[in-house]
mmCIF file of N, CA and C in Angstrom:
data_model
loop_
_atom_site.group_PDB
_atom_site.id
_atom_site.type_symbol
_atom_site.label_atom_id
_atom_site.label_comp_id
_atom_site.label_asym_id
_atom_site.label_seq_id
_atom_site.Cartn_x
_atom_site.Cartn_y
_atom_site.Cartn_z
ATOM 1 N N MET A 1 108.828 153.449 66.459
ATOM 2 C CA MET A 1 107.227 151.974 66.282
ATOM 3 C C MET A 1 107.835 150.306 65.386
ATOM 4 N N LYS A 2 109.306 149.757 65.621
ATOM 5 C CA LYS A 2 109.301 147.932 64.923
ATOM 6 C C LYS A 2 107.760 147.326 64.851
ATOM 7 N N THR A 3 107.179 147.888 64.164
ATOM 8 C CA THR A 3 105.857 146.615 64.115
ATOM 9 C C THR A 3 105.904 144.397 63.836
ATOM 10 N N THR A 4 105.667 144.380 64.286
ATOM 11 C CA THR A 4 105.790 143.303 63.708
ATOM 12 C C THR A 4 105.001 143.434 63.084
ATOM 13 N N THR A 5 105.377 142.179 61.219
ATOM 14 C CA THR A 5 104.192 141.791 60.215
ATOM 15 C C THR A 5 103.808 140.369 61.216
ATOM 16 N N ALA A 6 102.689 140.161 60.214
ATOM 17 C CA ALA A 6 102.200 138.308 60.321
ATOM 18 C C ALA A 6 103.322 137.260 59.907
ATOM 19 N N PRO A 7 104.309 136.244 59.373
ATOM 20 C CA PRO A 7 105.107 135.841 59.068
ATOM 21 C C PRO A 7 105.807 135.750 59.727
ATOM 22 N N SER A 8 106.375 136.515 61.101
ATOM 23 C CA SER A 8 108.201 136.840 61.196
ATOM 24 C C SER A 8 107.549 136.007 62.572
ATOM 25 N N ARG A 9 105.375 136.649 63.131
ATOM 26 C CA ARG A 9 104.889 136.312 64.536
ATOM 27 C C ARG A 9 104.144 135.070 64.714
ATOM 28 N N ALA A 10 104.125 134.773 63.401
ATOM 29 C CA ALA A 10 103.705 133.140 62.903
ATOM 30 C C ALA A 10 104.520 131.945 63.547
ATOM 31 N N ARG A 11 106.021 132.728 62.995
ATOM 32 C CA ARG A 11 106.543 131.850 63.346
ATOM 33 C C ARG A 11 107.650 132.255 64.694
ATOM 34 N N ARG A 12 107.177 132.936 65.109
ATOM 35 C CA ARG A 12 107.968 132.576 66.535
ATOM 36 C C ARG A 12 107.006 132.101 67.668
ATOM 37 N N ILE A 13 105.058 132.151 67.244
ATOM 38 C CA ILE A 13 103.969 132.008 67.664
ATOM 39 C C ILE A 13 104.661 129.384 67.145
ATOM 40 N N ALA A 14 105.236 129.664 66.395
ATOM 41 C CA ALA A 14 105.664 128.200 65.947
ATOM 42 C C ALA A 14 106.915 127.405 66.924
ATOM 43 N N GLY A 15 107.662 128.780 66.846
ATOM 44 C CA GLY A 15 109.218 128.470 67.590
ATOM 45 C C GLY A 15 108.258 128.535 68.874
ATOM 46 N N ALA A 16 107.624 129.141 69.115
ATOM 47 C CA ALA A 16 107.656 128.808 70.893
ATOM 48 C C ALA A 16 106.332 127.944 70.392
ATOM 49 N N LEU A 17 105.133 126.760 70.238
ATOM 50 C CA LEU A 17 104.819 125.695 70.477
ATOM 51 C C LEU A 17 105.707 124.790 70.343
ATOM 52 N N GLY A 18 106.895 124.440 69.781
ATOM 53 C CA GLY A 18 107.704 123.351 69.208
ATOM 54 C C GLY A 18 108.770 123.714 70.521
ATOM 55 N N VAL A 19 109.280 124.297 71.137
ATOM 56 C CA VAL A 19 109.409 124.113 72.780
ATOM 57 C C VAL A 19 109.171 123.914 73.043
ATOM 58 N N THR A 20 107.862 124.302 73.719
ATOM 59 C CA THR A 20 106.549 123.405 74.146
ATOM 60 C C THR A 20 106.501 121.930 73.808
ATOM 61 N N ALA A 21 105.887 121.644 73.105
ATOM 62 C CA ALA A 21 105.906 120.204 72.077
ATOM 63 C C ALA A 21 107.254 119.534 73.157
ATOM 64 N N LEU A 22 108.362 119.505 72.848
ATOM 65 C CA LEU A 22 110.167 118.977 73.161
ATOM 66 C C LEU A 22 109.295 119.166 74.602
ATOM 67 N N THR A 23 109.037 120.804 75.491
ATOM 68 C CA THR A 23 109.482 120.013 76.732
ATOM 69 C C THR A 23 108.553 119.289 77.043
ATOM 70 N N LEU A 24 106.779 118.993 77.027
ATOM 71 C CA LEU A 24 106.118 118.021 77.552
ATOM 72 C C LEU A 24 106.639 116.321 77.719
ATOM 73 N N ALA A 25 107.331 116.157 75.834
ATOM 74 C CA ALA A 25 108.152 115.285 75.719
ATOM 75 C C ALA A 25 108.665 114.246 76.049
ATOM 76 N N LEU A 26 109.585 116.330 76.602
ATOM 77 C CA LEU A 26 111.267 115.006 77.568
ATOM 78 C C LEU A 26 110.744 115.083 78.928
ATOM 79 N N VAL A 27 110.000 115.812 79.492
ATOM 80 C CA VAL A 27 109.120 114.756 80.401
ATOM 81 C C VAL A 27 108.234 114.781 81.177
ATOM 82 N N ALA A 28 107.789 114.008 79.796
ATOM 83 C CA ALA A 28 106.975 112.252 79.918
ATOM 84 C C ALA A 28 108.437 111.319 79.687
ATOM 85 N N GLY A 29 109.285 111.758 79.094
ATOM 86 C CA GLY A 29 109.982 110.709 79.101
ATOM 87 C C GLY A 29 110.898 110.418 80.948
ATOM 88 N N CYS A 30 111.000 111.552 81.853
ATOM 89 C CA CYS A 30 111.696 111.612 82.876
ATOM 90 C C CYS A 30 110.412 110.440 83.501
ATOM 91 N N GLY A 31 111.817 109.463 84.034
ATOM 92 C CA GLY A 31 112.074 108.314 85.021
ATOM 93 C C GLY A 31 111.132 106.683 84.490
ATOM 94 N N SER A 32 111.413 106.892 82.837
ATOM 95 C CA SER A 32 110.445 106.204 82.330
ATOM 96 C C SER A 32 111.118 104.417 81.754
ATOM 97 N N THR A 33 111.886 103.795 81.832
ATOM 98 C CA THR A 33 112.671 103.198 81.571
ATOM 99 C C THR A 33 112.444 102.333 79.722
ATOM 100 N N GLY A 34 111.080 102.547 79.685
ATOM 101 C CA GLY A 34 110.615 102.331 78.320
ATOM 102 C C GLY A 34 110.335 100.699 77.775
ATOM 103 N N SER A 35 109.738 100.930 76.559
ATOM 104 C CA SER A 35 109.557 100.019 77.116
ATOM 105 C C SER A 35 110.083 98.381 76.225
ATOM 106 N N GLY A 36 112.021 98.286 76.420
ATOM 107 C CA GLY A 36 112.194 97.763 75.687
ATOM 108 C C GLY A 36 112.671 97.322 77.063
ATOM 109 N N SER A 37 112.569 97.824 78.235
ATOM 110 C CA SER A 37 113.790 97.591 79.712
ATOM 111 C C SER A 37 113.524 95.689 79.643
ATOM 112 N N PRO A 38 114.017 95.280 80.386
ATOM 113 C CA PRO A 38 113.524 93.543 80.249
ATOM 114 C C PRO A 38 112.550 93.794 82.123
ATOM 115 N N LYS A 39 111.759 92.869 81.788
ATOM 116 C CA LYS A 39 111.191 92.512 82.511
ATOM 117 C C LYS A 39 112.175 91.515 83.765
ATOM 118 N N SER A 40 111.242 91.803 84.990
ATOM 119 C CA SER A 40 112.359 91.016 86.145
ATOM 120 C C SER A 40 111.741 89.646 86.695
ATOM 121 N N SER A 41 111.969 89.349 86.875
ATOM 122 C CA SER A 41 111.810 87.715 86.681
ATOM 123 C C SER A 41 110.993 87.490 88.078
ATOM 124 N N GLY A 42 110.078 86.528 88.643
ATOM 125 C CA GLY A 42 109.339 86.436 88.959
ATOM 126 C C GLY A 42 107.867 87.462 88.514
ATOM 127 N N SER A 43 107.798 87.854 87.901
ATOM 128 C CA SER A 43 105.773 88.693 87.770
ATOM 129 C C SER A 43 105.881 89.273 85.901
ATOM 130 N N SER A 44 105.123 88.511 85.406
ATOM 131 C CA SER A 44 105.004 88.118 84.660
ATOM 132 C C SER A 44 104.012 90.534 84.767
ATOM 133 N N SER A 45 103.596 91.057 83.228
ATOM 134 C CA SER A 45 104.129 91.524 82.972
ATOM 135 C C SER A 45 101.762 92.321 83.301
ATOM 136 N N LYS A 46 101.119 90.520 82.938
ATOM 137 C CA LYS A 46 99.680 90.955 83.746
ATOM 138 C C LYS A 46 100.006 90.823 84.798
ATOM 139 N N ASP A 47 100.997 90.254 85.536
ATOM 140 C CA ASP A 47 101.023 90.170 87.385
ATOM 141 C C ASP A 47 101.699 92.053 88.473
ATOM 142 N N THR A 48 101.708 92.572 86.908
ATOM 143 C CA THR A 48 102.626 93.943 86.989
ATOM 144 C C THR A 48 101.669 94.799 87.866
ATOM 145 N N VAL A 49 101.246 96.371 88.300
ATOM 146 C CA VAL A 49 101.048 97.712 88.460
ATOM 147 C C VAL A 49 101.666 98.036 88.923
ATOM 148 N N THR A 50 101.535 99.362 87.383
ATOM 149 C CA THR A 50 102.815 100.658 87.100
ATOM 150 C C THR A 50 101.707 101.633 88.194
ATOM 151 N N THR A 51 102.530 102.938 88.268
ATOM 152 C CA THR A 51 101.460 104.309 88.723
ATOM 153 C C THR A 51 101.823 104.818 87.385
ATOM 154 N N LYS A 52 101.106 105.732 87.561
ATOM 155 C CA LYS A 52 101.344 106.460 85.551
ATOM 156 C C LYS A 52 100.362 107.618 85.738
ATOM 157 N N LEU A 53 101.128 109.167 85.887
ATOM 158 C CA LEU A 53 100.073 110.128 86.428
ATOM 159 C C LEU A 53 99.479 110.394 88.122
ATOM 160 N N LEU A 54 99.956 109.924 89.184
ATOM 161 C CA LEU A 54 99.160 109.156 89.815
ATOM 162 C C LEU A 54 97.741 108.994 90.449
ATOM 163 N N SER A 55 98.369 107.673 89.646
ATOM 164 C CA SER A 55 97.689 106.362 88.801
ATOM 165 C C SER A 55 97.965 105.164 89.721
ATOM 166 N N PHE A 56 97.508 104.021 89.889
ATOM 167 C CA PHE A 56 97.529 102.452 89.869
ATOM 168 C C PHE A 56 97.351 102.324 88.734
ATOM 169 N N MET A 57 97.888 102.027 87.891
ATOM 170 C CA MET A 57 97.621 101.534 86.301
ATOM 171 C C MET A 57 97.701 99.522 86.095
ATOM 172 N N PRO A 58 97.244 98.154 85.679
ATOM 173 C CA PRO A 58 95.471 98.829 86.415
ATOM 174 C C PRO A 58 95.165 99.204 87.786
ATOM 175 N N GLU A 59 93.430 99.767 87.699
ATOM 176 C CA GLU A 59 93.377 100.304 88.745
ATOM 177 C C GLU A 59 92.933 98.948 89.605
ATOM 178 N N LYS A 60 92.273 98.206 89.272
ATOM 179 C CA LYS A 60 91.619 96.446 89.348
ATOM 180 C C LYS A 60 92.908 95.394 89.537
ATOM 181 N N LEU A 61 93.124 93.818 89.323
ATOM 182 C CA LEU A 61 93.885 93.448 89.121
ATOM 183 C C LEU A 61 93.584 92.010 89.524
ATOM 184 N N THR A 62 92.891 90.892 88.977
ATOM 185 C CA THR A 62 92.379 89.614 89.147
ATOM 186 C C THR A 62 93.861 89.117 89.315
ATOM 187 N N VAL A 63 93.528 88.312 90.552
ATOM 188 C CA VAL A 63 95.159 86.690 90.076
ATOM 189 C C VAL A 63 94.642 85.776 91.549
ATOM 190 N N LYS A 64 95.238 84.933 90.658
ATOM 191 C CA LYS A 64 94.699 83.109 92.061
ATOM 192 C C LYS A 64 95.806 83.776 92.534
ATOM 193 N N VAL A 65 95.125 82.651 93.992
ATOM 194 C CA VAL A 65 96.838 82.523 94.857
ATOM 195 C C VAL A 65 96.879 81.545 94.188
ATOM 196 N N GLY A 66 98.448 82.610 95.261
ATOM 197 C CA GLY A 66 100.333 81.761 94.531
ATOM 198 C C GLY A 66 101.261 83.273 93.828
ATOM 199 N N THR A 67 100.303 84.451 93.448
ATOM 200 C CA THR A 67 100.473 84.815 92.134
ATOM 201 C C THR A 67 101.719 85.863 92.934
ATOM 202 N N LYS A 68 102.761 86.122 92.984
ATOM 203 C CA LYS A 68 103.330 87.205 93.244
ATOM 204 C C LYS A 68 103.095 89.286 92.115
ATOM 205 N N VAL A 69 102.733 89.852 92.753
ATOM 206 C CA VAL A 69 101.893 90.846 92.170
ATOM 207 C C VAL A 69 103.819 91.431 92.337
ATOM 208 N N THR A 70 103.522 92.623 91.350
ATOM 209 C CA THR A 70 104.658 93.309 91.249
ATOM 210 C C THR A 70 104.480 94.506 91.244
ATOM 211 N N TRP A 71 104.192 95.957 92.144
ATOM 212 C CA TRP A 71 104.137 97.113 92.232
ATOM 213 C C TRP A 71 105.032 98.374 91.406
ATOM 214 N N LYS A 72 106.203 98.927 90.151
ATOM 215 C CA LYS A 72 106.218 99.324 89.702
ATOM 216 C C LYS A 72 105.682 100.204 89.690
ATOM 217 N N ALA A 73 107.011 101.540 90.200
ATOM 218 C CA ALA A 73 106.810 103.747 89.930
ATOM 219 C C ALA A 73 107.661 103.739 88.602
ATOM 220 N N GLY A 74 106.317 103.920 87.705
ATOM 221 C CA GLY A 74 106.426 104.399 85.510
ATOM 222 C C GLY A 74 106.332 106.159 85.378
ATOM 223 N N ASP A 75 105.922 107.213 87.073
ATOM 224 C CA ASP A 75 105.565 108.082 86.462
ATOM 225 C C ASP A 75 107.177 108.760 87.257
ATOM 226 N N GLY A 76 107.953 107.972 87.609
ATOM 227 C CA GLY A 76 108.909 108.987 87.976
ATOM 228 C C GLY A 76 109.071 109.923 89.990
ATOM 229 N N ILE A 77 107.819 109.330 90.051
ATOM 230 C CA ILE A 77 107.151 110.513 91.235
ATOM 231 C C ILE A 77 107.357 109.283 92.612
ATOM 232 N N GLY A 78 107.822 109.413 94.369
ATOM 233 C CA GLY A 78 107.372 108.769 94.688
ATOM 234 C C GLY A 78 106.169 108.511 95.517
ATOM 235 N N HIS A 79 105.742 106.951 95.315
ATOM 236 C CA HIS A 79 105.007 106.789 95.924
ATOM 237 C C HIS A 79 104.896 105.595 97.491
ATOM 238 N N THR A 80 103.740 104.691 97.521
ATOM 239 C CA THR A 80 103.958 104.425 98.321
ATOM 240 C C THR A 80 102.477 102.682 98.384
ATOM 241 N N VAL A 81 103.334 101.800 98.548
ATOM 242 C CA VAL A 81 102.158 100.944 98.539
ATOM 243 C C VAL A 81 101.782 99.772 99.490
ATOM 244 N N THR A 82 100.392 100.735 100.255
ATOM 245 C CA THR A 82 99.868 100.304 101.681
ATOM 246 C C THR A 82 98.462 99.502 101.698
ATOM 247 N N THR A 83 98.654 99.040 101.806
ATOM 248 C CA THR A 83 96.855 97.563 102.290
ATOM 249 C C THR A 83 95.981 98.598 103.144
ATOM 250 N N GLY A 84 94.863 98.140 103.487
ATOM 251 C CA GLY A 84 93.805 98.856 104.345
ATOM 252 C C GLY A 84 93.002 99.255 104.102
ATOM 253 N N THR A 85 91.632 100.242 104.504
ATOM 254 C CA THR A 85 90.682 100.412 104.734
ATOM 255 C C THR A 85 91.273 102.036 104.443
ATOM 256 N N PHE A 86 90.180 103.106 104.309
ATOM 257 C CA PHE A 86 90.099 104.002 103.998
ATOM 258 C C PHE A 86 89.366 105.049 104.297
ATOM 259 N N THR A 87 88.398 106.159 104.693
ATOM 260 C CA THR A 87 88.019 107.007 103.871
ATOM 261 C C THR A 87 87.355 107.870 102.212
ATOM 262 N N LEU A 88 87.107 107.817 101.762
ATOM 263 C CA LEU A 88 87.063 109.047 101.512
ATOM 264 C C LEU A 88 86.103 110.370 101.160
ATOM 265 N N GLY A 89 86.644 111.967 101.540
ATOM 266 C CA GLY A 89 85.463 112.418 101.535
ATOM 267 C C GLY A 89 84.717 112.794 99.746
ATOM 268 N N SER A 90 83.675 114.127 100.298
ATOM 269 C CA SER A 90 82.739 114.202 98.998
ATOM 270 C C SER A 90 83.960 114.726 98.430
ATOM 271 N N ASP A 91 85.152 114.745 98.035
ATOM 272 C CA ASP A 91 86.367 115.098 96.671
ATOM 273 C C ASP A 91 86.558 114.516 95.961
ATOM 274 N N GLY A 92 86.946 112.433 96.945
ATOM 275 C CA GLY A 92 87.044 111.904 96.249
ATOM 276 C C GLY A 92 88.505 111.697 96.636
ATOM 277 N N LEU A 93 89.027 112.966 98.007
ATOM 278 C CA LEU A 93 90.156 112.569 98.359
ATOM 279 C C LEU A 93 90.084 111.368 99.628
ATOM 280 N N ARG A 94 91.112 110.547 100.076
ATOM 281 C CA ARG A 94 90.887 109.921 101.177
ATOM 282 C C ARG A 94 91.016 111.107 102.478
ATOM 283 N N THR A 95 89.900 110.850 103.367
ATOM 284 C CA THR A 95 90.388 111.891 104.513
ATOM 285 C C THR A 95 90.737 110.626 105.460
ATOM 286 N N ALA A 96 90.651 109.640 105.703
ATOM 287 C CA ALA A 96 91.406 108.889 106.501
ATOM 288 C C ALA A 96 92.045 107.258 106.073
ATOM 289 N N GLU A 97 92.955 107.231 106.997
ATOM 290 C CA GLU A 97 93.610 106.159 106.497
ATOM 291 C C GLU A 97 93.829 105.129 107.743
ATOM 292 N N ASN A 98 93.402 103.522 107.247
ATOM 293 C CA ASN A 98 93.398 101.972 108.136
ATOM 294 C C ASN A 98 94.397 101.456 107.862
ATOM 295 N N PRO A 99 96.184 101.251 108.150
ATOM 296 C CA PRO A 99 96.713 100.250 107.069
ATOM 297 C C PRO A 99 96.652 100.055 108.134
ATOM 298 N N ASP A 100 96.857 98.689 107.260
ATOM 299 C CA ASP A 100 96.161 96.344 107.830
ATOM 300 C C ASP A 100 98.114 96.072 108.975
ATOM 301 N N GLY A 101 99.053 96.242 107.366
ATOM 302 C CA GLY A 101 100.009 96.591 107.975
ATOM 303 C C GLY A 101 100.922 95.383 107.170
ATOM 304 N N LEU A 102 99.599 94.329 106.312
ATOM 305 C CA LEU A 102 100.678 93.541 105.569
ATOM 306 C C LEU A 102 101.620 94.128 105.242
ATOM 307 N N ILE A 103 101.698 95.757 104.045
ATOM 308 C CA ILE A 103 101.776 95.773 102.883
ATOM 309 C C ILE A 103 102.050 97.270 103.202
ATOM 310 N N ASN A 104 102.789 97.660 103.376
ATOM 311 C CA ASN A 104 103.341 99.365 103.600
ATOM 312 C C ASN A 104 104.847 99.395 103.366
ATOM 313 N N LYS A 105 104.630 100.117 101.980
ATOM 314 C CA LYS A 105 106.351 100.091 101.547
ATOM 315 C C LYS A 105 106.420 101.324 100.474
ATOM 316 N N PRO A 106 107.978 101.971 100.715
ATOM 317 C CA PRO A 106 107.893 103.417 99.790
ATOM 318 C C PRO A 106 108.051 102.326 98.327
ATOM 319 N N LEU A 107 107.567 103.106 97.742
ATOM 320 C CA LEU A 107 108.010 102.913 96.219
ATOM 321 C C LEU A 107 108.233 103.681 95.303
ATOM 322 N N ARG A 108 109.788 103.699 94.561
ATOM 323 C CA ARG A 108 110.061 104.355 93.708
ATOM 324 C C ARG A 108 110.628 104.048 92.459
ATOM 325 N N ALA A 109 110.945 104.594 91.274
ATOM 326 C CA ALA A 109 112.211 104.502 91.055
ATOM 327 C C ALA A 109 112.907 102.704 90.858
ATOM 328 N N GLY A 110 113.578 101.965 89.947
ATOM 329 C CA GLY A 110 114.150 100.790 90.837
ATOM 330 C C GLY A 110 114.258 99.699 92.054
ATOM 331 N N LYS A 111 113.036 101.100 92.967
ATOM 332 C CA LYS A 111 112.881 99.568 94.071
ATOM 333 C C LYS A 111 111.193 99.551 93.918
ATOM 334 N N ASP A 112 111.026 97.970 93.155
ATOM 335 C CA ASP A 112 109.905 97.541 92.917
ATOM 336 C C ASP A 112 109.391 97.232 94.410
ATOM 337 N N VAL A 113 107.720 97.094 94.479
ATOM 338 C CA VAL A 113 107.450 96.663 95.473
ATOM 339 C C VAL A 113 106.759 94.898 95.301
ATOM 340 N N SER A 114 106.860 93.868 95.593
ATOM 341 C CA SER A 114 106.737 92.195 95.463
ATOM 342 C C SER A 114 105.487 91.935 95.928
ATOM 343 N N TYR A 115 104.805 91.146 96.100
ATOM 344 C CA TYR A 115 103.763 90.536 97.271
ATOM 345 C C TYR A 115 103.443 89.891 96.732
ATOM 346 N N THR A 116 103.679 87.924 97.519
ATOM 347 C CA THR A 116 103.081 86.834 96.953
ATOM 348 C C THR A 116 101.659 86.816 98.049
ATOM 349 N N PHE A 117 100.483 86.531 96.839
ATOM 350 C CA PHE A 117 98.934 87.164 98.230
ATOM 351 C C PHE A 117 99.256 84.565 98.292
ATOM 352 N N THR A 118 98.657 84.673 99.143
ATOM 353 C CA THR A 118 98.293 83.567 99.493
ATOM 354 C C THR A 118 97.400 82.653 100.085
ATOM 355 N N LYS A 119 95.952 83.779 99.404
ATOM 356 C CA LYS A 119 95.132 83.677 101.191
ATOM 357 C C LYS A 119 93.509 84.405 99.048
ATOM 358 N N PRO A 120 92.981 84.287 98.942
ATOM 359 C CA PRO A 120 91.561 84.266 98.566
ATOM 360 C C PRO A 120 91.377 85.849 99.181
ATOM 361 N N GLY A 121 90.980 87.087 98.246
ATOM 362 C CA GLY A 121 90.234 87.816 99.035
ATOM 363 C C GLY A 121 90.117 89.378 98.067
ATOM 364 N N LYS A 122 89.919 90.385 98.789
ATOM 365 C CA LYS A 122 89.828 91.810 97.742
ATOM 366 C C LYS A 122 90.566 92.505 99.107
ATOM 367 N N TYR A 123 91.889 92.739 98.631
ATOM 368 C CA TYR A 123 93.134 93.165 99.162
ATOM 369 C C TYR A 123 93.237 94.945 98.862
ATOM 370 N N VAL A 124 92.246 95.962 99.114
ATOM 371 C CA VAL A 124 92.065 97.531 99.115
ATOM 372 C C VAL A 124 93.284 97.764 99.689
ATOM 373 N N TYR A 125 94.263 98.394 98.598
ATOM 374 C CA TYR A 125 95.719 100.062 98.309
ATOM 375 C C TYR A 125 95.599 101.147 97.763
ATOM 376 N N TYR A 126 97.037 101.028 99.388
ATOM 377 C CA TYR A 126 96.788 102.832 98.186
ATOM 378 C C TYR A 126 97.798 104.179 98.611
ATOM 379 N N CYS A 127 98.515 104.739 97.768
ATOM 380 C CA CYS A 127 99.208 105.672 98.160
ATOM 381 C C CYS A 127 99.045 106.897 99.548
ATOM 382 N N SER A 128 100.153 106.631 100.431
ATOM 383 C CA SER A 128 99.649 107.156 101.285
ATOM 384 C C SER A 128 100.156 108.546 101.031
ATOM 385 N N ILE A 129 101.147 108.730 100.376
ATOM 386 C CA ILE A 129 101.611 110.309 100.256
ATOM 387 C C ILE A 129 100.532 110.361 98.731
ATOM 388 N N HIS A 130 99.812 109.978 98.156
ATOM 389 C CA HIS A 130 99.297 111.046 97.518
ATOM 390 C C HIS A 130 97.161 110.457 97.286
ATOM 391 N N LYS A 131 96.482 111.636 98.007
ATOM 392 C CA LYS A 131 95.192 111.435 98.403
ATOM 393 C C LYS A 131 93.965 109.982 97.863
ATOM 394 N N GLY A 132 94.716 110.173 96.775
ATOM 395 C CA GLY A 132 93.655 110.119 95.125
ATOM 396 C C GLY A 132 94.061 108.320 94.506
ATOM 397 N N MET A 133 95.011 108.231 94.802
ATOM 398 C CA MET A 133 95.717 107.160 94.695
ATOM 399 C C MET A 133 94.940 105.993 94.941
ATOM 400 N N ALA A 134 94.891 105.007 94.520
ATOM 401 C CA ALA A 134 93.504 104.026 95.309
ATOM 402 C C ALA A 134 94.137 102.813 94.042
ATOM 403 N N GLY A 135 93.883 101.051 94.769
ATOM 404 C CA GLY A 135 93.497 100.177 93.393
ATOM 405 C C GLY A 135 93.207 98.904 94.269
ATOM 406 N N GLU A 136 92.996 97.510 94.015
ATOM 407 C CA GLU A 136 92.511 96.690 94.257
ATOM 408 C C GLU A 136 92.754 95.817 94.141
ATOM 409 N N ILE A 137 93.990 94.448 95.108
ATOM 410 C CA ILE A 137 93.688 93.051 93.978
ATOM 411 C C ILE A 137 92.925 91.917 94.543
ATOM 412 N N ASP A 138 91.901 91.803 93.705
ATOM 413 C CA ASP A 138 91.145 90.196 94.106
ATOM 414 C C ASP A 138 91.725 89.413 94.027
ATOM 415 N N VAL A 139 92.037 88.670 94.968
ATOM 416 C CA VAL A 139 92.959 86.602 93.980
ATOM 417 C C VAL A 139 92.097 86.410 94.055
ATOM 418 N N THR A 140 91.767 85.523 93.875
ATOM 419 C CA THR A 140 90.737 84.118 92.874
ATOM 420 C C THR A 140 91.396 82.486 93.821
ATOM 421 N N PRO A 141 90.285 81.381 94.493
ATOM 422 C CA PRO A 141 91.047 80.409 94.028
ATOM 423 C C PRO A 141 92.331 79.344 93.356
#
């Protein structure tokens, strides 16, 4: 019977951890455009919402009337941008959705969603695919 010595066992563990770290780094980079990619014309980063880890970032955004807001898929997963109201269950996930028809578009890598807000107010939106994703745009005069 072959016994494992401490140094070789430690090397195997270190190797496994290295492979795990490399795998996580590669997965984290999937679908990302990187920080060096050019911004699209018509919106600045302060008027952009990006998906990240099944969240809209920032979750709340305040803009002035006439501002074009752009949603970008930053996590490589398909989403929607859907305005309307919804009901939350005790688990914090949506149990009912009532889209209002203002925005209801698919969002995926390379297919941004943009909307120019022409009236002041509070606009709530969500991803109809992922029941925990929601955000808000506050439009001021």
